[in-house]
PDB file of C-alpha atoms in Angstrom:
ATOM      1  CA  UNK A  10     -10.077  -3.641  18.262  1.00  0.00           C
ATOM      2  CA  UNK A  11     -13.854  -2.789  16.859  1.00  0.00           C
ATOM      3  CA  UNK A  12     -11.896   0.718  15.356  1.00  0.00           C
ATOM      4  CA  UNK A  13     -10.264  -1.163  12.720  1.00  0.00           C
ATOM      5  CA  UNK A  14     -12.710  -3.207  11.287  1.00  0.00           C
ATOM      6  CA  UNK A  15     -13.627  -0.776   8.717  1.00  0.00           C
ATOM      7  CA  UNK A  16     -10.055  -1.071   7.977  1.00  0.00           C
ATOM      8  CA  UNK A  17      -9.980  -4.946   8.067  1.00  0.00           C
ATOM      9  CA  UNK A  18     -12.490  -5.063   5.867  1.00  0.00           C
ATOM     10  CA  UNK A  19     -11.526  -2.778   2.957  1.00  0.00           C
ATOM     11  CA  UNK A  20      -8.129  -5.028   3.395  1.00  0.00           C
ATOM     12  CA  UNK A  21     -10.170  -8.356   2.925  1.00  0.00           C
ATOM     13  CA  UNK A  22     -11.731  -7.252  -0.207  1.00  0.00           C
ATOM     14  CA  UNK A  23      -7.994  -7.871  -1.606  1.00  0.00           C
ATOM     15  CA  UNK A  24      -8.399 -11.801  -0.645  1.00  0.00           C
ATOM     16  CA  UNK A  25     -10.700 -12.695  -3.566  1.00  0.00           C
ATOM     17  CA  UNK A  26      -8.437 -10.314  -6.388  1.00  0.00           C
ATOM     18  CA  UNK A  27      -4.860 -11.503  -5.541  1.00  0.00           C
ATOM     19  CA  UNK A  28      -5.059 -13.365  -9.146  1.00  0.00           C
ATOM     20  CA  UNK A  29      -5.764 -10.344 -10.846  1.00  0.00           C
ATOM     21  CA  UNK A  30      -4.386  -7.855  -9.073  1.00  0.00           C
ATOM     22  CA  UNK A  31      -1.394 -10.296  -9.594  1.00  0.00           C
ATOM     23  CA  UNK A  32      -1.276 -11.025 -13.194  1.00  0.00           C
ATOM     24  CA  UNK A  33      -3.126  -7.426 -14.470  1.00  0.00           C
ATOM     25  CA  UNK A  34      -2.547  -4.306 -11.960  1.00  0.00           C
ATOM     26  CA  UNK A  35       0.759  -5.123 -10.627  1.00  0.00           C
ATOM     27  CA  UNK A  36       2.558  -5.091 -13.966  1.00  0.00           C
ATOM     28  CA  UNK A  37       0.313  -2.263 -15.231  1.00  0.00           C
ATOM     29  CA  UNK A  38       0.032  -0.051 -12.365  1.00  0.00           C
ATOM     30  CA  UNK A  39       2.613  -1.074  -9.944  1.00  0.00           C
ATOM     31  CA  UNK A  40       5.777  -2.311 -10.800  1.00  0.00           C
ATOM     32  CA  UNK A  41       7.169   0.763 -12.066  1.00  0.00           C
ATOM     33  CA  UNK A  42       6.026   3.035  -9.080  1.00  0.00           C
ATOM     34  CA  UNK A  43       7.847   0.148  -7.107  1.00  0.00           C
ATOM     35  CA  UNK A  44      11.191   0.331  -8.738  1.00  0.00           C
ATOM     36  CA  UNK A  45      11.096   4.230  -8.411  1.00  0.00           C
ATOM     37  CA  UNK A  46      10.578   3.843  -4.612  1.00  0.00           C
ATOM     38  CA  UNK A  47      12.818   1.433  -4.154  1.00  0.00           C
ATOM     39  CA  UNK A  48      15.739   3.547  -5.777  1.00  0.00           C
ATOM     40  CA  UNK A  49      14.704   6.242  -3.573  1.00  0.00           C
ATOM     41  CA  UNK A  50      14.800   4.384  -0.419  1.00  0.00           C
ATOM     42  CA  UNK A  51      18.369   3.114  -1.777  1.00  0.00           C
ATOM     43  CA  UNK A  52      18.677  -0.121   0.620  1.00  0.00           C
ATOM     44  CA  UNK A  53      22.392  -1.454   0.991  1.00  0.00           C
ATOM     45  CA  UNK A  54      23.418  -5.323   1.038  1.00  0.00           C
ATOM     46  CA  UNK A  55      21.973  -6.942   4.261  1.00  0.00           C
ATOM     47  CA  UNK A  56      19.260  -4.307   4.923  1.00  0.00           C
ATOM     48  CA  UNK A  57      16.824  -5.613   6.952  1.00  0.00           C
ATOM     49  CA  UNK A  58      13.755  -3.889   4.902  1.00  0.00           C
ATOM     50  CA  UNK A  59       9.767  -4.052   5.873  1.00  0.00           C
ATOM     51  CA  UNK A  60       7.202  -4.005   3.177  1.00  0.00           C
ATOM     52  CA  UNK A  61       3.497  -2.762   4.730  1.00  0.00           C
ATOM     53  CA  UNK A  62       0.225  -3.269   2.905  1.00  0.00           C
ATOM     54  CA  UNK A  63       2.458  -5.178   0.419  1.00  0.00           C
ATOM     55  CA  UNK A  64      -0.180  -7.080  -1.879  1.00  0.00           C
ATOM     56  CA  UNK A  65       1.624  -9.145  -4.176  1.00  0.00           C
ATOM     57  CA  UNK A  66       4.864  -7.446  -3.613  1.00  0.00           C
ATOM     58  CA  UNK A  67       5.842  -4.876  -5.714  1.00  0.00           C
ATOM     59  CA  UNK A  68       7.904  -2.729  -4.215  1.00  0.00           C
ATOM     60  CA  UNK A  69       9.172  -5.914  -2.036  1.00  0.00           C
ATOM     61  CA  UNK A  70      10.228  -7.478  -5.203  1.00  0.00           C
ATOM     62  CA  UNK A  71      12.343  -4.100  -6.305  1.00  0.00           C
ATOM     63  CA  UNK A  72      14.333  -3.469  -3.156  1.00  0.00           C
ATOM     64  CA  UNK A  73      15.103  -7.477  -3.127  1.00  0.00           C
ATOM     65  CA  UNK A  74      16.102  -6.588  -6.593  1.00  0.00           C
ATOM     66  CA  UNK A  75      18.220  -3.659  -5.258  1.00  0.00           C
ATOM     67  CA  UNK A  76      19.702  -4.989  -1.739  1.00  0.00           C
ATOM     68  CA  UNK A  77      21.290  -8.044  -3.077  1.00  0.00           C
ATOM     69  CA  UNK A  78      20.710 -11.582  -1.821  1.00  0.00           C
ATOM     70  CA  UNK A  79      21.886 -10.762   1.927  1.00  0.00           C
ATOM     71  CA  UNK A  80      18.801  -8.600   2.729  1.00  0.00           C
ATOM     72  CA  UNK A  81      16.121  -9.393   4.668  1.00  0.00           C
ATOM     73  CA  UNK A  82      12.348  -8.315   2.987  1.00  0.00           C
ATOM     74  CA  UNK A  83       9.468  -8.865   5.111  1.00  0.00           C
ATOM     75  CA  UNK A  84       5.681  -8.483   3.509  1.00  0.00           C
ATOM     76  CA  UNK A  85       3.046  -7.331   5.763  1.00  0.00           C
ATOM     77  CA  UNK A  86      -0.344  -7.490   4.223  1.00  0.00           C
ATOM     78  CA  UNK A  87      -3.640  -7.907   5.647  1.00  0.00           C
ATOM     79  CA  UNK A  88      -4.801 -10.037   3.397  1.00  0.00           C
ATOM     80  CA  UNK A  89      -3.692 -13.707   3.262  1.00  0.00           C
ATOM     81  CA  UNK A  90      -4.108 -14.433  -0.184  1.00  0.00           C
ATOM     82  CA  UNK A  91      -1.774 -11.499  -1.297  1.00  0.00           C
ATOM     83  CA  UNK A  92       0.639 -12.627   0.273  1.00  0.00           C
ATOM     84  CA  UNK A  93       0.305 -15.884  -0.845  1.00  0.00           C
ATOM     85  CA  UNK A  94       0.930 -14.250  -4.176  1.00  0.00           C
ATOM     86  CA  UNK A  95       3.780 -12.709  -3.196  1.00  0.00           C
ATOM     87  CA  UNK A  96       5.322 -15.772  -1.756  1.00  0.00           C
ATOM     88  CA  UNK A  97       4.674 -17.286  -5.238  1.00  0.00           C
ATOM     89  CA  UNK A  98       7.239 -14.407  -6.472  1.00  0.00           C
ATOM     90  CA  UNK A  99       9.718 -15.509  -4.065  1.00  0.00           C
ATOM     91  CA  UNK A 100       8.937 -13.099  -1.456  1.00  0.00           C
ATOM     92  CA  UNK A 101       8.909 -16.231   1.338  1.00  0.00           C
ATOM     93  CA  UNK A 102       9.206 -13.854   4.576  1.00  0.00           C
ATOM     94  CA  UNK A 103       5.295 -12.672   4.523  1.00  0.00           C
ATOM     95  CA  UNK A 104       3.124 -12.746   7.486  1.00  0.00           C
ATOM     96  CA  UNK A 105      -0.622 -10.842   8.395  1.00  0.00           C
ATOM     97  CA  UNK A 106      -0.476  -7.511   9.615  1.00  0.00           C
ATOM     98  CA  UNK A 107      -1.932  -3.797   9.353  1.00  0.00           C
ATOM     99  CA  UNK A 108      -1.378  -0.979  10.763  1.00  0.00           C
ATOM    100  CA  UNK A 109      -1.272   0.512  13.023  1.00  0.00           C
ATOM    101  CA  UNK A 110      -0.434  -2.455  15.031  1.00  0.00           C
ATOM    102  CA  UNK A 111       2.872  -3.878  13.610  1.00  0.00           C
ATOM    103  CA  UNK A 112       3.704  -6.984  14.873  1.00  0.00           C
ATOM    104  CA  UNK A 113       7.413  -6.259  15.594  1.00  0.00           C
ATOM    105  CA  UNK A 114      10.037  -5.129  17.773  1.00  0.00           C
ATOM    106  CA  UNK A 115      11.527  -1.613  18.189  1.00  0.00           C
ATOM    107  CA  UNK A 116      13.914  -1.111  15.184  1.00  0.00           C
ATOM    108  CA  UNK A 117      13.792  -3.881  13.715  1.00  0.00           C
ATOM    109  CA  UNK A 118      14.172  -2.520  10.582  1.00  0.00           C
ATOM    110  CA  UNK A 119      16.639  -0.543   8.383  1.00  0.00           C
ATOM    111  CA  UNK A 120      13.572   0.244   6.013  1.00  0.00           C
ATOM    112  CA  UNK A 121      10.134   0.658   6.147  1.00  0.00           C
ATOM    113  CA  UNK A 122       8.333   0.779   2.908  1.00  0.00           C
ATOM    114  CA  UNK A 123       4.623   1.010   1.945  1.00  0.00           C
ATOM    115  CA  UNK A 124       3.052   2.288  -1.336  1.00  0.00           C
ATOM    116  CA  UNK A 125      -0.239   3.179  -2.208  1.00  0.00           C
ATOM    117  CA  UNK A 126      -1.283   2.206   1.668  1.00  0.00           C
ATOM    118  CA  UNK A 127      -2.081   5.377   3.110  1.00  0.00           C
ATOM    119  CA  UNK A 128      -5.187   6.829   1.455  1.00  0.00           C
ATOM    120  CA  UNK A 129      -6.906   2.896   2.368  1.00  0.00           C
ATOM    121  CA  UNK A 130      -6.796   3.771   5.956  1.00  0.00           C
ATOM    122  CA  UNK A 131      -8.566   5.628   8.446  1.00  0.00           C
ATOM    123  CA  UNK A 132      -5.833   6.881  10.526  1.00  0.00           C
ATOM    124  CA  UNK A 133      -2.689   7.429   8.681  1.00  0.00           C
ATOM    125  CA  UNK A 134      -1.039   9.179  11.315  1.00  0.00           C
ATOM    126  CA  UNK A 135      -0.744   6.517  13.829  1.00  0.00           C
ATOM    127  CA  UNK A 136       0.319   4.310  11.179  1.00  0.00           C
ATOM    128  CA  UNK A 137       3.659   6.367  10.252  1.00  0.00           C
ATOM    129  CA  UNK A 138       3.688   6.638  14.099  1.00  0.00           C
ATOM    130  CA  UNK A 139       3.692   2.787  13.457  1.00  0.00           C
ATOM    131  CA  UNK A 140       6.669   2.604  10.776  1.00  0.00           C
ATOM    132  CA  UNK A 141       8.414   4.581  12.664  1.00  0.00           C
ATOM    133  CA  UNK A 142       8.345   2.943  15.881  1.00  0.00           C
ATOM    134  CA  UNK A 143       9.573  -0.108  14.127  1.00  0.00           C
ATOM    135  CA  UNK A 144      12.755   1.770  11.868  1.00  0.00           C
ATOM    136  CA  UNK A 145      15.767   1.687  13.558  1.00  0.00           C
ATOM    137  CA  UNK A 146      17.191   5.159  14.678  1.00  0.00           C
ATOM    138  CA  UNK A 147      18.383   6.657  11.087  1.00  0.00           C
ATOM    139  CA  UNK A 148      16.664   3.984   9.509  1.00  0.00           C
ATOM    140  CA  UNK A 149      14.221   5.162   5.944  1.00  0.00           C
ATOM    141  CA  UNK A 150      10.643   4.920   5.482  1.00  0.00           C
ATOM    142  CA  UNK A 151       9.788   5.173   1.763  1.00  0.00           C
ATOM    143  CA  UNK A 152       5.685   5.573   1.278  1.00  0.00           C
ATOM    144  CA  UNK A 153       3.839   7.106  -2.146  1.00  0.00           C
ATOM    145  CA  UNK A 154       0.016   7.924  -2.740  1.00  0.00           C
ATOM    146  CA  UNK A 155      -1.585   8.008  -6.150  1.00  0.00           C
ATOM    147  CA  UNK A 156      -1.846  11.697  -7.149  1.00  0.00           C
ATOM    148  CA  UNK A 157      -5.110  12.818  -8.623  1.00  0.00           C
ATOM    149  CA  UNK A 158      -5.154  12.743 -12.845  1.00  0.00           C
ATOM    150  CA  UNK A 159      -6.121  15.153 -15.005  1.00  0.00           C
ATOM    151  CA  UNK A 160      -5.568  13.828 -18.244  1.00  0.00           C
ATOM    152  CA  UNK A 161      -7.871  12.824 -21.544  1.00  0.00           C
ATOM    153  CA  UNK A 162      -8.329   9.120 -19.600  1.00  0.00           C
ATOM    154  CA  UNK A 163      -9.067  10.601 -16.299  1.00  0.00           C
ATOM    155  CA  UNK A 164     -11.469  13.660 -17.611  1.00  0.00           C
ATOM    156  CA  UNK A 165     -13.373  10.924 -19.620  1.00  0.00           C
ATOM    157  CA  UNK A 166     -13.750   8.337 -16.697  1.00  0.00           C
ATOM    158  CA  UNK A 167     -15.445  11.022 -14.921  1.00  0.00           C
ATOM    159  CA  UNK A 168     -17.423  11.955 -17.750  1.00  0.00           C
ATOM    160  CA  UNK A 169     -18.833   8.266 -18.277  1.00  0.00           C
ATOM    161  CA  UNK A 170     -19.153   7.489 -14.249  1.00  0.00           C
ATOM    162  CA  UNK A 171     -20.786  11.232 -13.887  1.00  0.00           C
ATOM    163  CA  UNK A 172     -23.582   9.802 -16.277  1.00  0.00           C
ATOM    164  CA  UNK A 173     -24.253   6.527 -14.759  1.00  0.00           C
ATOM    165  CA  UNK A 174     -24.133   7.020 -11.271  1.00  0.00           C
ATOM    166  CA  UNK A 175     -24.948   8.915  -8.667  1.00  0.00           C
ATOM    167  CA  UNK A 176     -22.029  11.496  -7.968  1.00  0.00           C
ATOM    168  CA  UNK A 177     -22.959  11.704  -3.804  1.00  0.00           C
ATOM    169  CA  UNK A 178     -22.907   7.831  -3.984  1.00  0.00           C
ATOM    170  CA  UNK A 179     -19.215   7.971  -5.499  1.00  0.00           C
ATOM    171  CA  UNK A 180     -18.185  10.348  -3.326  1.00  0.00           C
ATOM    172  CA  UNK A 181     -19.675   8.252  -0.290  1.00  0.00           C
ATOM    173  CA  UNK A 182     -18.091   4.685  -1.987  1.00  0.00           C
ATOM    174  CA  UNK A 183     -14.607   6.991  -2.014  1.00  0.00           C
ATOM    175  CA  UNK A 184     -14.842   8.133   1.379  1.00  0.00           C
ATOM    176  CA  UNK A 185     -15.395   4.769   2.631  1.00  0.00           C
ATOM    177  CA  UNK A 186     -13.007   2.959   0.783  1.00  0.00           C
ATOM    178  CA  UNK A 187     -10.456   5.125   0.578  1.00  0.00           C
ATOM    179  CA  UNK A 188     -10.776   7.403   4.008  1.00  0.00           C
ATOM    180  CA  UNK A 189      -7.291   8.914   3.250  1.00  0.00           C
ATOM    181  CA  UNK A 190      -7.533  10.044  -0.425  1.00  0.00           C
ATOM    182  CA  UNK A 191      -8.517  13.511  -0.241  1.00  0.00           C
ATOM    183  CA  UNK A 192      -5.584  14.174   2.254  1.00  0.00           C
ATOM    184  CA  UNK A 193      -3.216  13.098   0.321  1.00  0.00           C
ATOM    185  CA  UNK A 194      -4.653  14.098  -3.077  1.00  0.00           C
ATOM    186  CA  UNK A 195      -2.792  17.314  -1.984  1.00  0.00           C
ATOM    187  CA  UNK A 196       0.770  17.877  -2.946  1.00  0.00           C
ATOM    188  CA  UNK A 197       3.050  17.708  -0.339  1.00  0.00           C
ATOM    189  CA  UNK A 198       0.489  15.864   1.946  1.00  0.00           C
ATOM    190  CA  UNK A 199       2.311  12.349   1.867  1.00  0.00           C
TER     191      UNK A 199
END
């Protein structure tokens, strides 16, 4: 258990920003990437459909949107008072979880979904081993990753944190926060 406390405890830094990553970053940063995966993974009327590292349910939210009223959407989040937040949104079927130790059955799902989850851990593989193992044979898993910017906003965020801090103690705060990110930085990676 002691190798994922480093994971459990980026996780729990979401408990005391559920608010705000509620009323601010969802709608801002989220919501759109959430609609675009949940028209990719395409779920049918009464798909049984698992959201992982959910937050406040996002991408939950758009494949509820999508399936109809006779699916079944389960958040998994490690953090309590995301999903709390999410329940708030209607999202009632929530319960604490990470990966890579899921909390289900063998296929018990048509779809797996989990955005924005992978670069927060520090062993992504045995997490999709994870999804997997819980997708039903010829079931979908849907995932995305943030890809790097390099745009006016991005080049001058780097310009202002590149004179204020310490660029080996951003690269260390990166690495520890976000294990994954350089991996799947890369095109293709995901």
């Amino acid at each position: 258990m002691n190798r994922r406390i480093p994971d459990l405890r980026r996780a729990r830094i979401y408990d005391d920003l559920a608010e705000t990553y509620e009323r601010v970053s969802l709608p801002v940063f989220f919501a759109a990437p959430g609609r675009v995966l949940a028209q990719r993974v395409a779920p049918a009327p009464g798909s049984r459909i698992l959201d992982v590292g959910a937050g406040t349910g996002a991408v939950a939210r758009a494949v509820r949107d999508r399936a109809g009223d006779g699916a079944l959407v389960v958040v998994a989040d490690a953090s309590a008072a995301m999903l709390r937040m999410a329940r708030g949104a209607g999202l009632a079927d929530g319960i604490v979880a990470m990966l890579p130790d899921l909390p289900f059955a063998p296929e018990s799902f048509d779809i797996v979904t989990s955005a924005f989850v992978m670069t927060h851990l520090d062993d992504a593989d045995a997490a999709a081993r994870d999804m997997k193992r819980v997708l039903r044979a010829g079931g979908r898993i849907g995932l995305s990753a943030w890809y790097p910017a390099d745009d006016a906003a991005a080049r001058e965020w780097s310009r202002i944190v590149g004179e204020h801090m310490d660029p080996a103690r951003v690269e260390a705060a990166v690495r520890e926060t976000l294990p994954g990110d350089m991996r799947f930085a890369r095109a293709g990676s995901l």
